[in-house]
Coordinates of C-alpha atoms and ligand atoms in Angstrom, one line a residue:
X1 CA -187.8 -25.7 -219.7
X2 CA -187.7 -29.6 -219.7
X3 CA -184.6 -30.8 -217.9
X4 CA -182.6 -33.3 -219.9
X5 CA -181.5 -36.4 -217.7
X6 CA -180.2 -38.1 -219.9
X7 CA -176.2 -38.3 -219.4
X8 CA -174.4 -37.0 -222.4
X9 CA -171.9 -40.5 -223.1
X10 CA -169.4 -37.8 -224.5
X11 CA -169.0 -36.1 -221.1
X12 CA -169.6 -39.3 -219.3
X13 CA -165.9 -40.5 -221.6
X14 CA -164.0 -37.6 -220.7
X15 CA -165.0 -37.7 -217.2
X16 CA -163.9 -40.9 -217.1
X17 CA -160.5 -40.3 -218.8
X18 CA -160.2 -37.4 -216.2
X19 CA -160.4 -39.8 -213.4
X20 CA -158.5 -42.6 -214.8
X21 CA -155.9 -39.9 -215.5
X22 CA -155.9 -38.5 -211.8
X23 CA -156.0 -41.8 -210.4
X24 CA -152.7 -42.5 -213.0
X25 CA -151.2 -39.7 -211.2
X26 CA -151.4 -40.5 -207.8
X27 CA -150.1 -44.1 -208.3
X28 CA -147.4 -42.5 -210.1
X29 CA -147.4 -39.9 -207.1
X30 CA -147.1 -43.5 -204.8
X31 CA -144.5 -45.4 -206.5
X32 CA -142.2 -42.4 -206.8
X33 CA -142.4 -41.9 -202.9
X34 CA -141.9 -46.0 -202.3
X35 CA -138.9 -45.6 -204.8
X36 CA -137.4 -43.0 -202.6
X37 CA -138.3 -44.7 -199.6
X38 CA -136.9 -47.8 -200.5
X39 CA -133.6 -46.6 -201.7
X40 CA -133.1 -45.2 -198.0
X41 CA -131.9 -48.4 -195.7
X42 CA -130.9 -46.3 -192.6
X43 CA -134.0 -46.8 -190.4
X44 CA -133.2 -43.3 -188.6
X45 CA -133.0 -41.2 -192.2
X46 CA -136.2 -43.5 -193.2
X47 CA -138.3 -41.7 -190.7
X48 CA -137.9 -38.4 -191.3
X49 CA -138.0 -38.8 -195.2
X50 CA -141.4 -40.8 -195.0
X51 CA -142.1 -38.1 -192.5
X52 CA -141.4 -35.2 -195.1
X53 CA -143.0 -37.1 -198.4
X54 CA -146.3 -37.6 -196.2
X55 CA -146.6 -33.9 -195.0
X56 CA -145.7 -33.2 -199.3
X57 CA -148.2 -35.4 -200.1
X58 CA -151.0 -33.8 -198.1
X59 CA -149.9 -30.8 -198.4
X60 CA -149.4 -30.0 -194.7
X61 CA -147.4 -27.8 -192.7
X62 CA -145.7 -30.3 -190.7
X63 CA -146.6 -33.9 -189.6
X64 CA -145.1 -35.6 -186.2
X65 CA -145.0 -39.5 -185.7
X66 CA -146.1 -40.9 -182.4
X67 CA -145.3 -44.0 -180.8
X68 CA -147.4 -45.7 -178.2
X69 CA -145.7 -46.9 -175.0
X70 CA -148.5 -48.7 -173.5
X71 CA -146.7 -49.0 -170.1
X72 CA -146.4 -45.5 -169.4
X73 CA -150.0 -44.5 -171.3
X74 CA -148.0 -42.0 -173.3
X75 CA -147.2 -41.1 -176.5
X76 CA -143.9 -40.4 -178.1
X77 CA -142.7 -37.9 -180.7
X78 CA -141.0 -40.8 -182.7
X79 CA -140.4 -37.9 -185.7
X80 CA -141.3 -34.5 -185.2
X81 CA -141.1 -32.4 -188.4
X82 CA -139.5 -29.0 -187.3
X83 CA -138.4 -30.0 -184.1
X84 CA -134.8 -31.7 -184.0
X85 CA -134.1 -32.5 -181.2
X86 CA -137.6 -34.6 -180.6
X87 CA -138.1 -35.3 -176.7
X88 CA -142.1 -34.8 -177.2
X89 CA -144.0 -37.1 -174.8
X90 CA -147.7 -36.7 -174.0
X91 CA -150.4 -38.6 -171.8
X92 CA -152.1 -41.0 -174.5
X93 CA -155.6 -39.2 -173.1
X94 CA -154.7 -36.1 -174.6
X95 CA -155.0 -33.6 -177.3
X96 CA -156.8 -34.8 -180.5
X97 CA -153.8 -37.6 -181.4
X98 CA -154.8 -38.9 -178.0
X99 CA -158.2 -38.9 -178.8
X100 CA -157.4 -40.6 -182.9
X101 CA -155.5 -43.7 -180.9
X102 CA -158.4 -44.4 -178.0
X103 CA -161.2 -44.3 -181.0
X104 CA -158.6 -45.7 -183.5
X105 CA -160.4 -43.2 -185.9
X106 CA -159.4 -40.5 -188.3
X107 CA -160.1 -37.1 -186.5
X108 CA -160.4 -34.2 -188.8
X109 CA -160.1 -30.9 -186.8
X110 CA -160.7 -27.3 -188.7
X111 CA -160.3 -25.0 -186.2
X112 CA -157.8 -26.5 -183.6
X113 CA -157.9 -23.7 -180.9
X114 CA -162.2 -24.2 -181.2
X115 CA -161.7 -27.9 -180.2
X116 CA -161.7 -28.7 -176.6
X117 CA -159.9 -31.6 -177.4
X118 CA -156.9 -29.9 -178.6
X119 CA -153.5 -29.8 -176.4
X120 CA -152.1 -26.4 -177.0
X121 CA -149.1 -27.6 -174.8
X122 CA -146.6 -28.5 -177.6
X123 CA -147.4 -25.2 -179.3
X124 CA -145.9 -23.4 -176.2
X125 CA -143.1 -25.6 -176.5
X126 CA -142.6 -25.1 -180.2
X127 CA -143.4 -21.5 -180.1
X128 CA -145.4 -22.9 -183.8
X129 CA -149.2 -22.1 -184.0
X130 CA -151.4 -24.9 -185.3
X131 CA -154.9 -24.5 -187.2
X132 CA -155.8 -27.2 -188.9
X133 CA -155.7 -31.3 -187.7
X134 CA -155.3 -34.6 -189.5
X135 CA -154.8 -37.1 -186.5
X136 CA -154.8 -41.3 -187.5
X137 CA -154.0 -44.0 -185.7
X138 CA -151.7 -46.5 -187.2
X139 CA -152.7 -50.5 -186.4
X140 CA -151.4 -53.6 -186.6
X141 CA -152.4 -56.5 -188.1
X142 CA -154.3 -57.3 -185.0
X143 CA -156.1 -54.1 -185.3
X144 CA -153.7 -52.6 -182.1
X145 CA -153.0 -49.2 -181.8
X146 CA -149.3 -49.4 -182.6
X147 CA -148.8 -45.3 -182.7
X148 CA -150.2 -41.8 -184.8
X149 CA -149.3 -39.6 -187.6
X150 CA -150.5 -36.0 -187.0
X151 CA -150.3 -33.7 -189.9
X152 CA -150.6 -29.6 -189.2
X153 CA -151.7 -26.9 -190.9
X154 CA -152.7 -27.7 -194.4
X155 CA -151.2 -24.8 -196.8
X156 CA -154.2 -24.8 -199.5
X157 CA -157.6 -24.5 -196.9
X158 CA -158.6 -27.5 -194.6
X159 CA -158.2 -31.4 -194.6
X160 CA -160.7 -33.6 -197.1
X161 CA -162.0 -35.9 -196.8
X162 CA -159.9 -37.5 -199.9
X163 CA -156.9 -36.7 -197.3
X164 CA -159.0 -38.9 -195.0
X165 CA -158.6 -41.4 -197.1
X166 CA -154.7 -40.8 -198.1
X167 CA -153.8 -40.6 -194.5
X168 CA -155.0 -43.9 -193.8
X169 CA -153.4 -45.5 -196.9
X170 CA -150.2 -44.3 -195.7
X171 CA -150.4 -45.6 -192.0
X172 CA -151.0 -48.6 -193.2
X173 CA -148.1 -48.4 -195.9
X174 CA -146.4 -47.9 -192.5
X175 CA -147.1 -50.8 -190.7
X176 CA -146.3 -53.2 -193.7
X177 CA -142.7 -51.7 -193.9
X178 CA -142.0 -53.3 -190.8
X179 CA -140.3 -50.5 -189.6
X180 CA -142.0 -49.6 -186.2
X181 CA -143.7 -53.1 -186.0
X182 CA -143.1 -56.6 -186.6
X183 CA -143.7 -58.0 -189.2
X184 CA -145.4 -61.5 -189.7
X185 CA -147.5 -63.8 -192.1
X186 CA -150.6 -62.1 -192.6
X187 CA -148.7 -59.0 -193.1
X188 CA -147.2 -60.4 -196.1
X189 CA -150.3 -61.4 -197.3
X190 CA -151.8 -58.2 -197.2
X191 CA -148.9 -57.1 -199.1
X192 CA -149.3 -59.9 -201.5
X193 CA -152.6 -59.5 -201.7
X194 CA -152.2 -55.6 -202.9
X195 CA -149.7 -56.7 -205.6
X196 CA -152.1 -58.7 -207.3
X197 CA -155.0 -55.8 -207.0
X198 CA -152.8 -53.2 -208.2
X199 CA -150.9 -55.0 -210.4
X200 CA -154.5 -57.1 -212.0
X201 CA -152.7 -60.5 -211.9
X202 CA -154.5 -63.4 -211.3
X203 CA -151.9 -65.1 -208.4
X204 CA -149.0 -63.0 -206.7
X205 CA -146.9 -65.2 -204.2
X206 CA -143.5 -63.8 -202.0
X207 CA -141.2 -66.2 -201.2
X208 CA -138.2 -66.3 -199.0
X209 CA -134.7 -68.5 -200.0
X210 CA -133.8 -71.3 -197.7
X211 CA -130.2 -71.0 -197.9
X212 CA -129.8 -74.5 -196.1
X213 CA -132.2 -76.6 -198.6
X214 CA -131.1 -74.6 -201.8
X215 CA -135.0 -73.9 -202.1
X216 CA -137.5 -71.0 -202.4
X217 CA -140.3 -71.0 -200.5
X218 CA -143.7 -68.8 -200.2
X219 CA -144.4 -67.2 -197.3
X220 CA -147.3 -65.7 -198.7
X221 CA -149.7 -66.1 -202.0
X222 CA -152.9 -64.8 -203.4
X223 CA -155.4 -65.6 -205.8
X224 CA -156.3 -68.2 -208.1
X225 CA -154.4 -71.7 -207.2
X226 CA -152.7 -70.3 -204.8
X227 CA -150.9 -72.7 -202.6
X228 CA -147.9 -72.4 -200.1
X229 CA -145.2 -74.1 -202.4
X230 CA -141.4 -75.2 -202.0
X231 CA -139.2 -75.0 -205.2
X232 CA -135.5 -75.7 -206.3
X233 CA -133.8 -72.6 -206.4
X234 CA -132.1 -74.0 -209.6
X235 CA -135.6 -74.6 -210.9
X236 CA -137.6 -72.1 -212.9
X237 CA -138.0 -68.3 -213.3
X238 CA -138.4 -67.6 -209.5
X239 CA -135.3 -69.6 -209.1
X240 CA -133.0 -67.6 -212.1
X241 CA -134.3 -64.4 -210.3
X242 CA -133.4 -65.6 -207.4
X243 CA -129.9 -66.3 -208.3
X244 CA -129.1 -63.7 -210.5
X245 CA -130.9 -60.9 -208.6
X246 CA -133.0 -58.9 -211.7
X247 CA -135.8 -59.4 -212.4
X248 CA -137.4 -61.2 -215.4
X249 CA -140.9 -60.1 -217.0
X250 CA -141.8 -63.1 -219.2
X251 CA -144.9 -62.4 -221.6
X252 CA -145.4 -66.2 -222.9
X253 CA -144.4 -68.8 -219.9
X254 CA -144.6 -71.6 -222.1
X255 CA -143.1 -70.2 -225.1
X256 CA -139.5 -70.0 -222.2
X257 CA -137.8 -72.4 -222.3
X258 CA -136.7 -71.1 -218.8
X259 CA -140.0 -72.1 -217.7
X260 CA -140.2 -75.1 -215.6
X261 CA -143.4 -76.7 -216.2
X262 CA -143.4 -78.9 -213.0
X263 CA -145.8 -77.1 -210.6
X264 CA -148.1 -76.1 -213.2
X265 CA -148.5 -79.8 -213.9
X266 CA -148.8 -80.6 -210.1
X267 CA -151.3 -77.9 -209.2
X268 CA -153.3 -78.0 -212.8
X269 CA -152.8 -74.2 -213.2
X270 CA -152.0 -72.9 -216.5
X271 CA -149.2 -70.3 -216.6
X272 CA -149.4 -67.4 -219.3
X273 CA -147.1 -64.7 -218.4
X274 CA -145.1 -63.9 -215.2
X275 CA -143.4 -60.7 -213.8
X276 CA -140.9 -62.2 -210.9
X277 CA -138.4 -58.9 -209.2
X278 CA -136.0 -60.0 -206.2
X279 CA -136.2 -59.2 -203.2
X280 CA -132.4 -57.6 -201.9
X281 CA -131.2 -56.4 -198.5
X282 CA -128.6 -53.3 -197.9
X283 CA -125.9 -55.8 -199.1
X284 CA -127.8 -56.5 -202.6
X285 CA -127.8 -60.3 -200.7
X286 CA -131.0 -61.5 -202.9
X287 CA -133.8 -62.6 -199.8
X288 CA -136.4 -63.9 -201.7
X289 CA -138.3 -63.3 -204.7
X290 CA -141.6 -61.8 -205.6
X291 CA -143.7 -63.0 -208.2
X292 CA -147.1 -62.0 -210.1
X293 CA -148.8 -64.4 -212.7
X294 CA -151.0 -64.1 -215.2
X295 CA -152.0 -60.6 -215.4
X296 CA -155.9 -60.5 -216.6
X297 CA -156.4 -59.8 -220.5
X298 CA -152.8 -58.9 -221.1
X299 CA -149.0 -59.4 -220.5
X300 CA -147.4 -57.3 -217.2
X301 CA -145.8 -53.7 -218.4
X302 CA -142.6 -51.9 -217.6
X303 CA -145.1 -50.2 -214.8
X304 CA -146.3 -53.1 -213.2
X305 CA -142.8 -54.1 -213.0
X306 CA -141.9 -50.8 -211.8
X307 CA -144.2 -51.2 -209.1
X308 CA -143.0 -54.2 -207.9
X309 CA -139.3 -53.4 -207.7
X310 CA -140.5 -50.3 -205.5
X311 CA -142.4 -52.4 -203.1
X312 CA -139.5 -55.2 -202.8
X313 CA -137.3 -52.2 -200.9
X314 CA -140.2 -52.1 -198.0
X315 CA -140.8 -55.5 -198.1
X316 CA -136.9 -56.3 -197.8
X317 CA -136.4 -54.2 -194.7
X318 CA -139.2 -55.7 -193.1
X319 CA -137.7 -59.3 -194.0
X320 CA -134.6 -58.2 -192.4
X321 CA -136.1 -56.8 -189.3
X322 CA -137.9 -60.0 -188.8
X323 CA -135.3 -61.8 -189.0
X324 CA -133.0 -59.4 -186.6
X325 CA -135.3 -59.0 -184.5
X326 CA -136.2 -63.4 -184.2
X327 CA -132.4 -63.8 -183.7
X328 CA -132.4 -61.0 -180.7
X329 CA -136.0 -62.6 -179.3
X330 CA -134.5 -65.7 -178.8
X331 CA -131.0 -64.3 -177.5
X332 CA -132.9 -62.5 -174.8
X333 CA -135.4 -65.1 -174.0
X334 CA -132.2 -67.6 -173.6
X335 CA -130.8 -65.3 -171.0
X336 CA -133.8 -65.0 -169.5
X337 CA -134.5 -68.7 -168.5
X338 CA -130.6 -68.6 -167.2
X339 CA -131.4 -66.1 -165.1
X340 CA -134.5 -67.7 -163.5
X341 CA -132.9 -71.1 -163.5
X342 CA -129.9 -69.1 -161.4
X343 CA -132.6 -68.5 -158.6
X344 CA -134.3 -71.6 -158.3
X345 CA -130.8 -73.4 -158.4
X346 CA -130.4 -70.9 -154.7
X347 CA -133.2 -72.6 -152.8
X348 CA -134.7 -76.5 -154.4
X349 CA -137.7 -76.0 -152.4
X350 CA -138.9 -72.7 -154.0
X351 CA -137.9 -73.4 -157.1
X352 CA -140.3 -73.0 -160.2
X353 CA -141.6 -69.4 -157.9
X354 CA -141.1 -66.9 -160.7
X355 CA -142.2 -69.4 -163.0
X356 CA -145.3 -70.1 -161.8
X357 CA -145.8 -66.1 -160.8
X358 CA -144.9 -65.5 -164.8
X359 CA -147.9 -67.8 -165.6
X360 CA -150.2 -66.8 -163.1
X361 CA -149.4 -62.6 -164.1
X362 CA -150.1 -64.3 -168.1
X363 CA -152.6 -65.6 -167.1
X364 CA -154.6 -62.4 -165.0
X365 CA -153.5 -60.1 -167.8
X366 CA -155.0 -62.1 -170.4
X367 CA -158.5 -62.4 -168.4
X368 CA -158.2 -58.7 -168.2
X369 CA -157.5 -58.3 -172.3
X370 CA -153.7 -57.1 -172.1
X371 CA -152.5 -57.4 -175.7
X372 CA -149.7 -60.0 -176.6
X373 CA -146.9 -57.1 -176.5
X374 CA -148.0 -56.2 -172.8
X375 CA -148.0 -59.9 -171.5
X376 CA -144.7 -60.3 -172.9
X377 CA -143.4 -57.4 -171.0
X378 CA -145.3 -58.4 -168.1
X379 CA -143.9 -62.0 -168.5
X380 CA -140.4 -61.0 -168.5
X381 CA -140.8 -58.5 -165.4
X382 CA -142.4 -61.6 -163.5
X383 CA -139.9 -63.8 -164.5
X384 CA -137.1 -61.3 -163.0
X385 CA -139.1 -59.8 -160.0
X386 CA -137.2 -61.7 -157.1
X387 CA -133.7 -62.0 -158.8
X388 CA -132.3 -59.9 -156.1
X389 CA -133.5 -63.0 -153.4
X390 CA -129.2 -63.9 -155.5
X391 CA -128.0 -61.8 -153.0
X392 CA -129.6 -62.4 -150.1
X393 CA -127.8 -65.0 -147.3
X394 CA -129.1 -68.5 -147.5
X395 CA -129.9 -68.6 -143.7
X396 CA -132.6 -65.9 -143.6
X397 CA -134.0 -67.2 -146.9
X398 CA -134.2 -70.6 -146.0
X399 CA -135.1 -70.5 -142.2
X400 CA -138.0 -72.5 -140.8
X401 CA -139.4 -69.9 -137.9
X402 CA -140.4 -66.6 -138.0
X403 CA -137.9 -64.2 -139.5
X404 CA -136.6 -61.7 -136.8
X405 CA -136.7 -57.6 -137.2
X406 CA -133.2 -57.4 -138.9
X407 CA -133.6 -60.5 -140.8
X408 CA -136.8 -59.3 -142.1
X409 CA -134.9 -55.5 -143.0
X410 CA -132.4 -57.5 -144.9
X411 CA -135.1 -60.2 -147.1
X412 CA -136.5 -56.8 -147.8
X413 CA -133.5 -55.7 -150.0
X414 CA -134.3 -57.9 -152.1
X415 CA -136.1 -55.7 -154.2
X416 CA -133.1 -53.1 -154.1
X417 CA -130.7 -55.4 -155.5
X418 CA -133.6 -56.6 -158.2
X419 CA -133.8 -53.2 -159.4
X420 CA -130.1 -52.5 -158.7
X421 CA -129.0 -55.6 -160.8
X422 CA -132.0 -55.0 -163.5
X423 CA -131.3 -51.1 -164.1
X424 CA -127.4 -52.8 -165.2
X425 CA -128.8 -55.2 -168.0
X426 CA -129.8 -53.4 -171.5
X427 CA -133.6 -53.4 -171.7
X428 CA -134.6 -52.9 -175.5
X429 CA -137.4 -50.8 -176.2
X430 CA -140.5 -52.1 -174.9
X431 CA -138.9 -53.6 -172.2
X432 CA -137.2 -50.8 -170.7
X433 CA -139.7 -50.9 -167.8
X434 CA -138.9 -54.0 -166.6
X435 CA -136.7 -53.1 -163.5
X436 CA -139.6 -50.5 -162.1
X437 CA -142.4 -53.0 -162.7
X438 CA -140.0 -55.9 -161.4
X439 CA -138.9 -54.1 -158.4
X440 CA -142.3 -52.8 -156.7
X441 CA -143.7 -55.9 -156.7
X442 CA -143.8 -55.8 -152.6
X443 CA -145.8 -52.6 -152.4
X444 CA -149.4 -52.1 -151.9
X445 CA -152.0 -50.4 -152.6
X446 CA -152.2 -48.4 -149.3
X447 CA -149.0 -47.5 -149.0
X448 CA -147.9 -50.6 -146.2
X449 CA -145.5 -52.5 -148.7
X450 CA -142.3 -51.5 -149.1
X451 CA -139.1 -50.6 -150.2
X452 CA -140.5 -46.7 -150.8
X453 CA -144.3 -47.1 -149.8
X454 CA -146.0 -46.1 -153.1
X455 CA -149.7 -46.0 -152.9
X456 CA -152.6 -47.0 -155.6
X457 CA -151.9 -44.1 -158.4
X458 CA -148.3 -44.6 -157.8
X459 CA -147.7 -48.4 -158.4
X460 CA -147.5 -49.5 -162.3
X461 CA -150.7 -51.5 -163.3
X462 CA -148.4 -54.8 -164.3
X463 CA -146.6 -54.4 -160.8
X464 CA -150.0 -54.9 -158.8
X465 CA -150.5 -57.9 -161.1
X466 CA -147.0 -59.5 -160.0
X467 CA -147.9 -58.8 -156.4
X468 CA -151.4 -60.9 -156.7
X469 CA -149.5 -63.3 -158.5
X470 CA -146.5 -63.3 -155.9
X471 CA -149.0 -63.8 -153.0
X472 CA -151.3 -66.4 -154.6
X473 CA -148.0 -68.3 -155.6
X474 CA -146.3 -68.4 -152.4
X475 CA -149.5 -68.7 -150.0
X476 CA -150.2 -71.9 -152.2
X477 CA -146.9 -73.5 -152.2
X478 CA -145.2 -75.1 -149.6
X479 CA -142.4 -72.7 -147.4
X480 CA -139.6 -73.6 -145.0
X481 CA -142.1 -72.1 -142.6
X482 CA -145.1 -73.2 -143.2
X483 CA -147.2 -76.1 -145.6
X484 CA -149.1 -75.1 -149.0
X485 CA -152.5 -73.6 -148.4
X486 CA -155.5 -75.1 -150.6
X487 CA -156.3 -72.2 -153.3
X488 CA -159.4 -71.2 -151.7
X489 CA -157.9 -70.4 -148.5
X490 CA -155.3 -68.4 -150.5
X491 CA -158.3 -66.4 -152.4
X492 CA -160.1 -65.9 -149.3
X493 CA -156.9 -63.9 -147.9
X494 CA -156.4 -62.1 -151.3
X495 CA -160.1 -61.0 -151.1
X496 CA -159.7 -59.7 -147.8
X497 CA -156.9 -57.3 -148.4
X498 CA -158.8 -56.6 -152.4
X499 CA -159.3 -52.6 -152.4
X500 CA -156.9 -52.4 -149.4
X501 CA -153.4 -53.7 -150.5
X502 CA -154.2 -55.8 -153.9
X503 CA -156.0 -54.0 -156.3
X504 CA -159.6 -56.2 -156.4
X505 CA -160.3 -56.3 -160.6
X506 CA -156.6 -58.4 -160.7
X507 CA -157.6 -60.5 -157.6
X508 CA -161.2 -60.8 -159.6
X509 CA -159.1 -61.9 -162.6
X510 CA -156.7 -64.4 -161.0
X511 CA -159.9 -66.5 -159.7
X512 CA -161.6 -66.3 -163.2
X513 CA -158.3 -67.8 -164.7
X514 CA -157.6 -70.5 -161.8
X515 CA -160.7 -71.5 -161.9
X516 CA -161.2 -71.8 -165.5
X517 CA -157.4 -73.3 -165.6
X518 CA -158.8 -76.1 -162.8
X519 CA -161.9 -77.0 -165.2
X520 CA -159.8 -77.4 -168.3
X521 CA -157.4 -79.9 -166.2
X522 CA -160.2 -81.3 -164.9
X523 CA -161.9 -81.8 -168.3
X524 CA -158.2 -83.2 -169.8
X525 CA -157.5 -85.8 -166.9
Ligands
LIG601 FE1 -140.3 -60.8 -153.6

């Protein structure tokens, strides 16, 4: 018998209604979960119910949410379905979630008790036995591993690869919440940028109120004529959404007299229809506006609009978190520089010390690829690491000869009351290292430093970059007991002790970026 090739255009329809149709469904499937994500503003309930709706979703037994503390190489149970109180912490090298961060992959795991990869230690915790795997790793916009969803078990047979590509929709839903991330500009772009895909509009553009100016302005926009625009708030249909707070879905823009004609007329775009939904916080305070124009071939639907108005939730709490969290950066930085300013202000001539350490740590982390979170944290413990030299007396700390046996016992406290006075302050999140990694900063790698005499393993990686930084800083400045040393003396001494008491990749590192650092001033001047 002669097989017929041909494709039957009958079957070839229905099979493409059956698609359309399932492809209907799980956007309706999407939108209900945003809608029931974005009508929960309590950040601690919003994790467990995003938690539970992803584990529905996949049909999975139970799905955990990890955090990555880069400091301490671990991951964190952030939300563990099934587990209430949640204390999980596990070395980032292990078990397959360990293994989805370091390969930021998707890792698909059948049989988990076949896999040598898999960490059986939480199941003895848990007393629960897992089978199947669905480990991904959830980036940033810089492509960082910011933390991992795990999903267990899957009730109907294994993991697809269609979940494959669910579970990696949904990480990334999570990092454009904002809620275990910062958001920023390219963020909302990406989220713009989605709007006008799903949505088929030809321009989608978010914009933020200025309460000061009485203006809107984008933060982010997409598509055709796009530009970043300022407008009255009492101007337009972004403006009236903006003040009243609903939305408005107008099918002929020029046809409203609501319309204000203005930008079209400055940026030669012609407007047909617009969908525009506000953007509220918790308080129903209106934040900004989204806004989708000129949907292609037809006027925007009570879906589209839909859509939108389930999106503005996520993208509200991530407005607000920017916002928090820019008012409690620059509250903390502020103290900071007090704090540093209150040591120089001790001793004129060593002034600018943790300072210049800071920039010098910066400036070895960065040769050695530290991500910007990680110099920040290593920034701030630099900045802090001899605030205990506050409560040291002024004679030992300032005198010209060689310190005596006691004297030198007492300068060694410092680092006691640094830690002392550092354990006190409140250390937010990422931070909370910074008294340990402050603290150490006189110990080496062979166990000679003090206060305790850690040795390689035990010293934090950031600490033995504040203690090349420390030496370089004060070998090459001037001292009540001795002049400045010319750099390559100083390097010669580093490299001596490298392997011994500095670790020899950070000394390696701190040459690369003084010497680069001495060609670019060279090249300026
Ligand atoms: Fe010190």
């Amino acid at each position: 018998m002669i097989k017929d090739n041909t494709v039957n255009p009958v079957i070839a329809l229905q099979e493409q209604i059956c698609t359309l149709e399932i492809e209907n469904e799980q956007l309706k499937r999407f939108i209900e979960i945003e809608k029931k994500i974005g009508g929960e503003r309590n950040i601690d309930q919003l994790l467990p119910l995003i938690m539970t709706e992803i584990s529905k979703f996949l049909d999975a037994d139970r799905s955990t949410l990890f955090l990555l503390n880069w400091e301490g190489m671990e991951l964190w149970a952030k939300f563990a379905q099934g587990l209430e109180a949640c204390n999980i912490s596990i070395k980032m090298k292990m078990g397959i979630v360990g293994v989805s961060v370091l390969t930021k992959q998707i890792i698909n795991v059948a049989n988990a008790y076949e896999d040598p990869r898999f960490n059986a230690e939480i199941d003895e915790i848990t007393g629960f036995k897992t089978q199947s795997i669905l480990a991904a790793p959830i980036l940033d916009n810089g492509n960082e591993v910011i933390g991992a969803i795990e999903l267990l078990n899957k009730k109907s047979g294994l993991f697809t690869k269609e979940d494959e590509h669910k579970v990696k929709e949904h990480t990334l839903n999570f990092s454009e919440t904002g809620l275990i991330n910062r958001p920023d500009k390219s963020q909302a772009e990406a989220l713009v940028s989605e709007i006008r895909e799903t949505t088929q509009c030809q321009r989608g553009s978010l914009f933020l109120i200025d309460q000061h100016q009485g203006e809107l302005f984008t933060i982010a926009s997409d598509g055709l004529g796009a530009k970043d625009i300022r407008l009255s708030i009492n101007l337009g249909i972004a403006g009236l959404v903006a003040m009243t707070g609903k939305s408005l879905n107008i099918p002929d823009a020029y046809a409203d007299s609501r319309f204000d004609m203005s930008t079209d007329q400055i940026t030669g775009y012609r407007t047909h229809c617009i969908l525009c939904v506000p953007v509220k916080n918790q308080n129903g305070e209106v934040l900004g506006v989204i806004e989708a124009m000129n949907k292609k071939n037809d006027i925007f639907t009570d879906a589209d609009a839909e859509y939108l108005e389930a999106l503005s939730s996520g993208i509200a709490i991530a407005l607000e978190n920017a916002m928090l969290f820019q008012e409690q950066d620059r509250q903390f930085k502020s103290i900071l520089e007090v704090m540093a300013a209150s040591i120089d202000a001790k001793d004129p001539l060593t002034a600018g010390h943790s300072e210049n350490v800071t920039q010098y740590a910066v400036g070895i982390a960065d040769e050695l690829g530290f991500g910007e979170i990680e110099q920040d944290i290593l920034g701030v413990a630099a900045l802090l690491h001899d605030y205990g030299k506050l409560g040291i007396d002024d004679y030992i700390l300032k005198k010209p000869g060689r310190l005596t046996a006691k004297e030198y016992e007492c300068i060694k406290q410092h680092v006691v009351i640094t830690r002392d006075i550092l354990n006190k302050m409140h250390f937010s999140r990422q931070y909370r290292n910074v008294p340990f990694i402050a603290a150490y900063h006189h110990e080496r790698l062979d166990g000679s430093g003090y206060l305790e005499g850690l040795k390689s393993e035990e010293i934090p990686f950031m600490t033995k970059i504040i203690a090349v930084a420390d030496v370089f800083e004060a070998l090459t400045s001037e001292r009540h007991y001795r002049d400045a040393l010319p750099a390559e003396r100083a390097f010669e001494i580093l490299e001596q002790d490298s392997g011994t008491m500095y670790d020899a990749s950070v000394v390696a590192a701190l040459k690369k970026y003084w010497y680069r650092q001495q060609g670019q001033d060279r090249i300026q001047h």
